[in-house]
mmCIF file of C-alpha atoms in Angstrom:
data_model
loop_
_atom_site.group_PDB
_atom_site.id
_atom_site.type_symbol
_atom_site.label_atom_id
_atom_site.label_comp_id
_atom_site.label_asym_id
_atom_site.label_seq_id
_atom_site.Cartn_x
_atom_site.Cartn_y
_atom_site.Cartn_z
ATOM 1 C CA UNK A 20 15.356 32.693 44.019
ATOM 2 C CA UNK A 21 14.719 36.069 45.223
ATOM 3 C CA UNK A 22 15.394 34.704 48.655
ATOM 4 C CA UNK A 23 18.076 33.372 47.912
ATOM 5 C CA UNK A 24 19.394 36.494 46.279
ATOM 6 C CA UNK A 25 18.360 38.601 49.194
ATOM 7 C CA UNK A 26 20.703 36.694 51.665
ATOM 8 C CA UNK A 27 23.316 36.689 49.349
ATOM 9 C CA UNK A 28 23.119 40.138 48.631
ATOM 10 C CA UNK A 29 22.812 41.147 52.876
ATOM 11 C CA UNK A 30 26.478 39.335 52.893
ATOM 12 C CA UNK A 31 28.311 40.836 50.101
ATOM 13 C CA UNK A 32 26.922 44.349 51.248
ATOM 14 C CA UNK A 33 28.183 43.099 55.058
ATOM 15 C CA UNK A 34 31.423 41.927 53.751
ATOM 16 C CA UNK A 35 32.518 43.924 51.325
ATOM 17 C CA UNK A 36 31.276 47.306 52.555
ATOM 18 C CA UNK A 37 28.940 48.089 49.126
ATOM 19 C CA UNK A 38 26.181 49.759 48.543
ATOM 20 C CA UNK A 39 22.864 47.171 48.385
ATOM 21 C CA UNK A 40 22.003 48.985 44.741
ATOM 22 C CA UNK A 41 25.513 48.362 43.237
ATOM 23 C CA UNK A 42 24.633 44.539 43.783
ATOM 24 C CA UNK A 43 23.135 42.623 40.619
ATOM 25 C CA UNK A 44 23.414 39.447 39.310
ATOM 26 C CA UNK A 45 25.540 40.340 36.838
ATOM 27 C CA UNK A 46 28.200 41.944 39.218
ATOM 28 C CA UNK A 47 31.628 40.289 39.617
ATOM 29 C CA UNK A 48 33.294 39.956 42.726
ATOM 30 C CA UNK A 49 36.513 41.124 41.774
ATOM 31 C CA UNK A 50 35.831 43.531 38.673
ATOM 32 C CA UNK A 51 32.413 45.374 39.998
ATOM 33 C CA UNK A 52 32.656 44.916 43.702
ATOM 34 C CA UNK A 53 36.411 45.714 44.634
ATOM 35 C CA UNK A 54 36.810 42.041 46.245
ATOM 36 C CA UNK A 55 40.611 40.454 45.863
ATOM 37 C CA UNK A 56 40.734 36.837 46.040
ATOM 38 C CA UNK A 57 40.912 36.343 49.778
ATOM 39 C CA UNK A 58 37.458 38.427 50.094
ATOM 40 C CA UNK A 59 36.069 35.449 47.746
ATOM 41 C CA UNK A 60 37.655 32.901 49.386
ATOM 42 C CA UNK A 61 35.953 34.221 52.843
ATOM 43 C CA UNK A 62 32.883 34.717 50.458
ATOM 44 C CA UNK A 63 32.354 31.303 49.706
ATOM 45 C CA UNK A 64 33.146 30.535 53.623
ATOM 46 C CA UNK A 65 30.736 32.535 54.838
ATOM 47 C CA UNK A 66 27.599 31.554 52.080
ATOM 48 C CA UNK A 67 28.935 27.781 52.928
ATOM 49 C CA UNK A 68 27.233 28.828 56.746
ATOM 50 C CA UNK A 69 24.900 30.586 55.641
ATOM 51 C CA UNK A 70 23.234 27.944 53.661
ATOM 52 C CA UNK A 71 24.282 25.419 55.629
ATOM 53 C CA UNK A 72 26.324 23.202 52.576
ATOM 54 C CA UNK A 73 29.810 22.472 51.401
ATOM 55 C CA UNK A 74 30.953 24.322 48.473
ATOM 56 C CA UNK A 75 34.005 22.581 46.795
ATOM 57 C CA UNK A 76 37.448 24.309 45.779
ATOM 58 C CA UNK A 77 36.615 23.334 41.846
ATOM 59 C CA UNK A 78 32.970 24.604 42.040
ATOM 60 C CA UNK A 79 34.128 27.809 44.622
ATOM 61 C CA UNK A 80 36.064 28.406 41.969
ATOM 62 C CA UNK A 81 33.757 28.728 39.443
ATOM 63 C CA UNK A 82 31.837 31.586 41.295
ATOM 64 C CA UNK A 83 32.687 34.694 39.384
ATOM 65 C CA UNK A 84 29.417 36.804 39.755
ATOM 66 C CA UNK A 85 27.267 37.366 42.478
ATOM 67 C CA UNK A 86 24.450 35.263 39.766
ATOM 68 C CA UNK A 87 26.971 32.153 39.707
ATOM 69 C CA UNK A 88 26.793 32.157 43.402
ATOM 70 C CA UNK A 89 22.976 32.492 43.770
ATOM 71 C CA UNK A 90 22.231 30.007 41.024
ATOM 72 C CA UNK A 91 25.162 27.489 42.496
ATOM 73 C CA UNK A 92 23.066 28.172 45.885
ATOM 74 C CA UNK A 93 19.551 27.600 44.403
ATOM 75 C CA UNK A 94 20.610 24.634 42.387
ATOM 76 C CA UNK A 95 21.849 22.483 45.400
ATOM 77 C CA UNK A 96 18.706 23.573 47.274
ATOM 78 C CA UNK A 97 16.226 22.366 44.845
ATOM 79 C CA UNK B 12 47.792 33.251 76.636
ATOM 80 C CA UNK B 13 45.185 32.530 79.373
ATOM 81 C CA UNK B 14 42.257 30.564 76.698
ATOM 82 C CA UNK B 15 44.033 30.682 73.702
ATOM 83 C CA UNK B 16 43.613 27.732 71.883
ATOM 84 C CA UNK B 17 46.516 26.014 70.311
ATOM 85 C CA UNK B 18 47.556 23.083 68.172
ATOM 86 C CA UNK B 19 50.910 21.263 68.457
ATOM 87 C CA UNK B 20 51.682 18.650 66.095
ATOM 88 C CA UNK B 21 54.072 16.066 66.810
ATOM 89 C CA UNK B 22 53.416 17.158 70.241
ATOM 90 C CA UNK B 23 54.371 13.530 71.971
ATOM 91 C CA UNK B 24 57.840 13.623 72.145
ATOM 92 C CA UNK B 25 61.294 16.737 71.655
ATOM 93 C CA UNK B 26 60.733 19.919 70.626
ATOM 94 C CA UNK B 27 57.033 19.547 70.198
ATOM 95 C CA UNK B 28 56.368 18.139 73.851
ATOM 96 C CA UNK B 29 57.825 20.645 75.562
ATOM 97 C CA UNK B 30 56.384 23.094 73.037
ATOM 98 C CA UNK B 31 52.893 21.650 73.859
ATOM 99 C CA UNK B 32 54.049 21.719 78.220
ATOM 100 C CA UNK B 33 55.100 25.564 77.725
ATOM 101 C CA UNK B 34 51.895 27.081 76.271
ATOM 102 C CA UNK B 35 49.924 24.805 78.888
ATOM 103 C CA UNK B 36 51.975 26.173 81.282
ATOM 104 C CA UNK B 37 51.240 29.677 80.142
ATOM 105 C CA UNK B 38 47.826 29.087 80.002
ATOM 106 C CA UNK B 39 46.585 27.796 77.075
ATOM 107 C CA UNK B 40 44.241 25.147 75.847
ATOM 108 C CA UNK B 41 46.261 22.695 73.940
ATOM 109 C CA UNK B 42 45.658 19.714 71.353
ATOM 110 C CA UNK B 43 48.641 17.473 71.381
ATOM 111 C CA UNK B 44 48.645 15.635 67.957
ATOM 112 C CA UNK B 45 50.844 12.476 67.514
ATOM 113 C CA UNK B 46 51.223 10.285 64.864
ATOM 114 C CA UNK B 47 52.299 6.904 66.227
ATOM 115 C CA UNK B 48 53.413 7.597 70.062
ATOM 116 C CA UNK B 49 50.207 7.249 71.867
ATOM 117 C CA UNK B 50 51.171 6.732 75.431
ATOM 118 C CA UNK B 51 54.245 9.564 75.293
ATOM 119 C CA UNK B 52 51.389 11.625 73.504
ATOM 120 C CA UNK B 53 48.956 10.351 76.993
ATOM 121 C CA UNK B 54 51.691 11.103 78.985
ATOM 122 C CA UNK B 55 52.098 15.020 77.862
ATOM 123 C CA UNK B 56 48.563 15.017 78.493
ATOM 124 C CA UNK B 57 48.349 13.787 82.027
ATOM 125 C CA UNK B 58 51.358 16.314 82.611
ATOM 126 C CA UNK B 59 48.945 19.370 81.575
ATOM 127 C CA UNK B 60 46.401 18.602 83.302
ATOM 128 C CA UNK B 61 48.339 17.217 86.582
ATOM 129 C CA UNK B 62 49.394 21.419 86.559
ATOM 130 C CA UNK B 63 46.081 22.456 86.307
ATOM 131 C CA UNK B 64 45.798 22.977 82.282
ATOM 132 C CA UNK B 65 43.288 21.343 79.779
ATOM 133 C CA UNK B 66 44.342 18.833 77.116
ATOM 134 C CA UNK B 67 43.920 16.119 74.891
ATOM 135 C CA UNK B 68 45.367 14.064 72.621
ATOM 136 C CA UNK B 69 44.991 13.832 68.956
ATOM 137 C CA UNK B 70 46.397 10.950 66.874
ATOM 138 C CA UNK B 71 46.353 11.851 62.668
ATOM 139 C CA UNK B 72 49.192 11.553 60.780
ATOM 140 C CA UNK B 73 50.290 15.415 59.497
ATOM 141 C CA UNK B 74 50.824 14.281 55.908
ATOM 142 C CA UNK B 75 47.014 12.712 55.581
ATOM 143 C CA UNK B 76 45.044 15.257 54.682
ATOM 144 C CA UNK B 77 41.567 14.040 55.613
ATOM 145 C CA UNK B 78 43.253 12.888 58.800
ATOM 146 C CA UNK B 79 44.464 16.656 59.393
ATOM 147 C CA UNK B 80 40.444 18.274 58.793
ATOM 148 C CA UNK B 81 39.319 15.291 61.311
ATOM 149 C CA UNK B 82 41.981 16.673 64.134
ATOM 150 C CA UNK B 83 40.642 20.391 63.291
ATOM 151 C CA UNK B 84 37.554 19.339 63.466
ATOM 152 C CA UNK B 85 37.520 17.614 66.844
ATOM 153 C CA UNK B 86 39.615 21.177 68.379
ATOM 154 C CA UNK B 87 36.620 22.804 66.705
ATOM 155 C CA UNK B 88 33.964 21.190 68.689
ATOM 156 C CA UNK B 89 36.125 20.776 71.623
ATOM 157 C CA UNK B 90 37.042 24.417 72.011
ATOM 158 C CA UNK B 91 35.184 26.158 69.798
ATOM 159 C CA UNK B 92 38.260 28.048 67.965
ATOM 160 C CA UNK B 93 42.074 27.853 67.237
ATOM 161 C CA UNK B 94 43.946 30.693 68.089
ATOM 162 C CA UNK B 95 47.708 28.939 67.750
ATOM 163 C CA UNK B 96 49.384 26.499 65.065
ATOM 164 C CA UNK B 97 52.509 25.050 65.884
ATOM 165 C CA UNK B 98 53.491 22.926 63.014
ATOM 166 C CA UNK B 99 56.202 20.855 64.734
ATOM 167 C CA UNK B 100 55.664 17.176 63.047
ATOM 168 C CA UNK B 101 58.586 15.950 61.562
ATOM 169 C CA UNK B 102 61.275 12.564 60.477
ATOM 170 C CA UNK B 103 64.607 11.917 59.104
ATOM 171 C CA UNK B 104 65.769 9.360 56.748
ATOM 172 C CA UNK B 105 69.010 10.937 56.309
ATOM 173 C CA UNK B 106 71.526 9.428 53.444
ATOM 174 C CA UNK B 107 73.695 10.454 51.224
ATOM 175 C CA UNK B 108 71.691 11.990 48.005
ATOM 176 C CA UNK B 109 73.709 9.133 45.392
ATOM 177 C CA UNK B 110 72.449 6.553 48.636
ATOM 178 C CA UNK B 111 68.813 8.415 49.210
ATOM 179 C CA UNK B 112 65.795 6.292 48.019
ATOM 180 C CA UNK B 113 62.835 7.743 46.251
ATOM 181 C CA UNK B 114 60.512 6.292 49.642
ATOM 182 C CA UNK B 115 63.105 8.280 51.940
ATOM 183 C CA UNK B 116 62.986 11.153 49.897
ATOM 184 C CA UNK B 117 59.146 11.160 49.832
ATOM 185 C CA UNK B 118 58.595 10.231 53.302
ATOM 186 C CA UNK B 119 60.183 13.089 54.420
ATOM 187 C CA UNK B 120 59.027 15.211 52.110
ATOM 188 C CA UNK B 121 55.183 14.418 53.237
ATOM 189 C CA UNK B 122 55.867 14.626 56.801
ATOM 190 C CA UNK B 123 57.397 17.376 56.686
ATOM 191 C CA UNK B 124 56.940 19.773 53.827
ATOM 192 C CA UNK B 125 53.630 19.085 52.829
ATOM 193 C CA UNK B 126 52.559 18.279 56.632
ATOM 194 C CA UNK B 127 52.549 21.811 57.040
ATOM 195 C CA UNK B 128 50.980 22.993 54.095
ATOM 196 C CA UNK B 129 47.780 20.693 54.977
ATOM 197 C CA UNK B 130 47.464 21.396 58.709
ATOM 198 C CA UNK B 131 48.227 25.435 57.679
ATOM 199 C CA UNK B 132 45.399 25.281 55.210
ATOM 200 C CA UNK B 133 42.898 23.109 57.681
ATOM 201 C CA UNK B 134 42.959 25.848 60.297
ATOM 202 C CA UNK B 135 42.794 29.496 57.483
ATOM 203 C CA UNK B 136 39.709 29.055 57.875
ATOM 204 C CA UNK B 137 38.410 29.309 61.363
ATOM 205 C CA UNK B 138 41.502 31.561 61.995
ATOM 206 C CA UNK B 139 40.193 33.648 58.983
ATOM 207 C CA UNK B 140 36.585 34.100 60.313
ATOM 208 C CA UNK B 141 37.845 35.148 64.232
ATOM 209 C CA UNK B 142 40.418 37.389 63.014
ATOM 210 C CA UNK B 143 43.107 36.271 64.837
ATOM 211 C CA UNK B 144 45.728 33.254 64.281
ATOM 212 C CA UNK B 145 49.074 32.353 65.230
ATOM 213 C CA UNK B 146 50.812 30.124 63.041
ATOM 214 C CA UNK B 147 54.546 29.047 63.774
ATOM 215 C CA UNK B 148 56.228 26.233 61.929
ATOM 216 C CA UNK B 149 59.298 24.609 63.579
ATOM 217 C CA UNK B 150 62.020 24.771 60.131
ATOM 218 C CA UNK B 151 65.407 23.899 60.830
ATOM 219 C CA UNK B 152 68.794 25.723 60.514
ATOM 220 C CA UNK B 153 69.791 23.022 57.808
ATOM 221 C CA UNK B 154 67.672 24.584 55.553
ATOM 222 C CA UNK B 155 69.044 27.624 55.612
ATOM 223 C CA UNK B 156 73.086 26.295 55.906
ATOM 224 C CA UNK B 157 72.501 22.742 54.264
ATOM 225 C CA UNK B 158 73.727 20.004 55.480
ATOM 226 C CA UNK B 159 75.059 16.412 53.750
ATOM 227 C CA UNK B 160 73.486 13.689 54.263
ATOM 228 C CA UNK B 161 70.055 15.343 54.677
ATOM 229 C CA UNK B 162 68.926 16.205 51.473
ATOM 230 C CA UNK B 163 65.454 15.527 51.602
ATOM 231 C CA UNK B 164 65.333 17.437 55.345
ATOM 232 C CA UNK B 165 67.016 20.461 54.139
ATOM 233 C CA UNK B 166 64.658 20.611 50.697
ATOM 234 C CA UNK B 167 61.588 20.056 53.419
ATOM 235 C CA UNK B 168 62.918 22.312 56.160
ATOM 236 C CA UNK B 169 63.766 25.254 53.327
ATOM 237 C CA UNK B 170 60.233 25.001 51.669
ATOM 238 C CA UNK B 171 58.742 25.273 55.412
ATOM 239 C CA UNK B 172 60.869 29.037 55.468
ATOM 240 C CA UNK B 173 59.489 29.699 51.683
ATOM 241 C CA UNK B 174 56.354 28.414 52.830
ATOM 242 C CA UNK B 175 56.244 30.540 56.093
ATOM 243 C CA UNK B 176 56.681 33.809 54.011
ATOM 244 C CA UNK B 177 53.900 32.851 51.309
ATOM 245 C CA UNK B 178 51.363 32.243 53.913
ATOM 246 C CA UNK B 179 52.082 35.601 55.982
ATOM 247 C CA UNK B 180 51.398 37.067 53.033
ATOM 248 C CA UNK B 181 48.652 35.697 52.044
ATOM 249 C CA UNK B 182 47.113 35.794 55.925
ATOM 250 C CA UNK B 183 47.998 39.032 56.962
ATOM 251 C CA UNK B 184 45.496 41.298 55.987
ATOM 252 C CA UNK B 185 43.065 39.016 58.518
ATOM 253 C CA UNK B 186 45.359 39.369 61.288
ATOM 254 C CA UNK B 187 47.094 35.914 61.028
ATOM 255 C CA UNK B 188 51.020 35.739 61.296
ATOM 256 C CA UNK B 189 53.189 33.423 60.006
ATOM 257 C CA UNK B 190 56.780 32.747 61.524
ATOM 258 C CA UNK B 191 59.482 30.087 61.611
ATOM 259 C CA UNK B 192 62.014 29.021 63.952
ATOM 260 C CA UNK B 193 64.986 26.983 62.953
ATOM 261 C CA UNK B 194 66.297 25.519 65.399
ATOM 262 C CA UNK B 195 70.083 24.480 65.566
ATOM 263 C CA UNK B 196 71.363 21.281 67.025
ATOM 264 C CA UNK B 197 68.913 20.179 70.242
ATOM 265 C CA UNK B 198 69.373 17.747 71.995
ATOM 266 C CA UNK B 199 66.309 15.126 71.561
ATOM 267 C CA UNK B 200 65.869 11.664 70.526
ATOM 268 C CA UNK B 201 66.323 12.876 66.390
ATOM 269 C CA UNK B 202 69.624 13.800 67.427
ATOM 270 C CA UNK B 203 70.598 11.342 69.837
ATOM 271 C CA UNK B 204 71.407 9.028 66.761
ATOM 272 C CA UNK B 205 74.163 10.788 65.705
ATOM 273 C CA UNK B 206 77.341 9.927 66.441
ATOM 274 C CA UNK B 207 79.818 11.300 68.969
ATOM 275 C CA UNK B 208 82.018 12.394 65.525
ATOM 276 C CA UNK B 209 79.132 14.131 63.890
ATOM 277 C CA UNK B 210 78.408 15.478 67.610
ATOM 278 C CA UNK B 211 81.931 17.306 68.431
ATOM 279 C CA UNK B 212 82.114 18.335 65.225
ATOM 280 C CA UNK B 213 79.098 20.160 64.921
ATOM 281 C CA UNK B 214 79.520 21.806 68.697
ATOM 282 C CA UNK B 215 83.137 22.963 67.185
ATOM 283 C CA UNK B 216 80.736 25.550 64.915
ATOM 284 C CA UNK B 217 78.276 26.970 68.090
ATOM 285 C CA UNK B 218 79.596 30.078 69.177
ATOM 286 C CA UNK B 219 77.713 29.729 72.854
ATOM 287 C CA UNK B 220 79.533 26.177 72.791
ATOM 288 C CA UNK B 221 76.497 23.771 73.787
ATOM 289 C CA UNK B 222 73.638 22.295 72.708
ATOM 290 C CA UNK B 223 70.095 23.570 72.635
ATOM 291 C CA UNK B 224 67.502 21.965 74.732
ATOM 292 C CA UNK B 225 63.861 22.034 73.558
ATOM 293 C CA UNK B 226 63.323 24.816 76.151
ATOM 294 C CA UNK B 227 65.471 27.023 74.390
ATOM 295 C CA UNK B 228 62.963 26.280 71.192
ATOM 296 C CA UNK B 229 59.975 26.674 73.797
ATOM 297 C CA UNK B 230 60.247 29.950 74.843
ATOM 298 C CA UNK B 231 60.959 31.699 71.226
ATOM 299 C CA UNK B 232 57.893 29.828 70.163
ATOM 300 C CA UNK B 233 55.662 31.210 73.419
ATOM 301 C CA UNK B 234 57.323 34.649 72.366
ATOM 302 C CA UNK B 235 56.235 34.316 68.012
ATOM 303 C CA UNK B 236 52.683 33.479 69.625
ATOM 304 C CA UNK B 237 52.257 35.912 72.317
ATOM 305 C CA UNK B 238 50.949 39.589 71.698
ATOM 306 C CA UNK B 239 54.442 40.651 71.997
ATOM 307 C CA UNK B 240 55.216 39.806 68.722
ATOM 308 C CA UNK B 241 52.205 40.835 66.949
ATOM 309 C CA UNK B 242 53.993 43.073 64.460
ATOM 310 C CA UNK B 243 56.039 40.087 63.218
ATOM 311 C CA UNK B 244 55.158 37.924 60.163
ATOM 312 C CA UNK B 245 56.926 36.013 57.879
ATOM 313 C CA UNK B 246 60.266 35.874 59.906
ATOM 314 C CA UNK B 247 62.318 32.663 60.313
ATOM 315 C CA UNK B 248 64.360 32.914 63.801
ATOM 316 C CA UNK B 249 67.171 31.043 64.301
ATOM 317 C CA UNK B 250 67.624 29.262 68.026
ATOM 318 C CA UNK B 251 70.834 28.216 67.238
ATOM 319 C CA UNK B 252 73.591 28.950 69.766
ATOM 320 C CA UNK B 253 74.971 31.261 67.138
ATOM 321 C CA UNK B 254 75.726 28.876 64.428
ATOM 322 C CA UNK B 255 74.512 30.201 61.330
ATOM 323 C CA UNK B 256 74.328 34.101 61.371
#
């Protein structure tokens, strides 16, 4: 998990030029972390290479906080 | 345009072939996509590479989606990016609308409308990650004039212009652009079954009083992709001789 969270976390602060601290599982993209929709969209793009998977449009769409995204991540590693 | 990587669909034959020649020619990599017409589709091919270029040919059918993500997919390994979209593909099964069948109507519809939706959305994404794209979608002056007889073209060809502006939009802010051309009457094999009445009439309404050749289309399309027209999205040109201003 933390791993997972860690790597996550390294490309949202890469991406979306944030500060590391302003980063929590609870954070939305949109409302917390200033993304619009195409920064998600390039999000999801860039987690899909990062973890090496395919992320569907119905469950990339489900990925509101940055804790949807980890626990999407860690449930299709387990 | 010396590497760029490029993408012309329905690439074999018209408009699209000597698209496809004109980019090789200016020094691009290019993926020539047919549909049904392997050997013309060969033959464009051997062409490019005869002057020195680098090509191949890629058979899917525009309006098949997982057919469009396997043609990506091969430029992707090929080349290792796509710089340039040309979204060419296109039919006609022209009637009269009380005449036009629900098959003719879709047919074109697919081919043509959503054709460019699929193959636009297919490449967003390695445009998106290098920054840089260059989509052009060849629309039709029809769809901005209408025209009888072509209902389902004109519907298609006008959703390619609405569809042009929605994806600059969308794309600009990750340095993609988005333009149309709409070509008047050129002379190629779509037009060569029209007949002579439908021909003189039509030349009656171009101001520069011929037809267009698909060199005329080439060259605005090598412009709309070139670094020349970098501060130009969401445009629709018309190549027309003039007829619809």
């Amino acid at each position: 998990m933390a791993d997972v969270l860690e790597r996550v976390t390294k490309i949202i602060v890469d991406r979306l030029g944030v500060e590391e601290s302003q980063v929590t599982l609870e954070s939305s993209f949109k409302e917390d972390l200033g993304a619009d929709s195409l920064d998600v969209v390039e999000l999801v793009m860039e987690l899909e290479d990062e973890f090496d998977m395919e992320i569907s449009d119905e469950e990339a769409e489900k990925i509101v906080t940055v804790g949807d995204a980890v626990n999407y991540i860690q449930s299709r590693l387990s | 345009m010396e590497g760029k990587v490029a993408i012309v669909t329905g690439a074999s034959r018209g408009i699209g072939r000597e698209i496809a020649l004109h980019l090789a020619r200016l020094g691009a990599k290019v993926a020539v996509n047919y549909a049904g017409s392997e050997t013309k589709a060969n033959e464009v091919v051997a062409q490019i590479v005869e002057h020195g270029g680098e090509a191949f040919a890629v058979q899917a059918d525009v309006a098949n989606s997982e057919a469009v993500e396997r043609m990506v997919k091969e430029v992707l390994e090929r080349w290792g990016r796509i710089d340039i979209l040309v979204n060419n593909a296109g039919i006609t099964r022209d009637n009269l609308l009380m005449r036009m069948k629900e098959e003719e109507w879709d047919a074109v519809i697919n081919t043509n409308l959503k054709g460019v939706f699929l193959c636009t959305k297919a490449v967003t994404r390695p445009m998106m990650k290098q920054r840089y794209g260059r989509i052009v979608n060849v629309a039709s002056i029809v769809g901005v004039s209408g025209n009888p007889g072509q209902a389902n073209y004109v519907a298609a060809k006008a959703g390619v212009i609405g569809l042009t502006k929605t994806a600059a939009k969308e794309l600009a802010s990750r340095n993609i652009t988005v333009n149309a051309v709409a070509p008047g009457f050129i002379t190629t094999d779509m037009t060569d079954q029209l007949s002579e009445d439908v021909r003189q009439a039509m030349l009656q309404q171009i101001p520069l009083a011929r037809f267009g050749n698909p060199q005329d289309i080439a060259h605005v399309v090598a412009f709309l992709v070139s670094d020349g027209a970098s501060y130009m999205t969401g445009q629709t040109i018309h190549v027309d001789g003039g007829m619809v201003m």
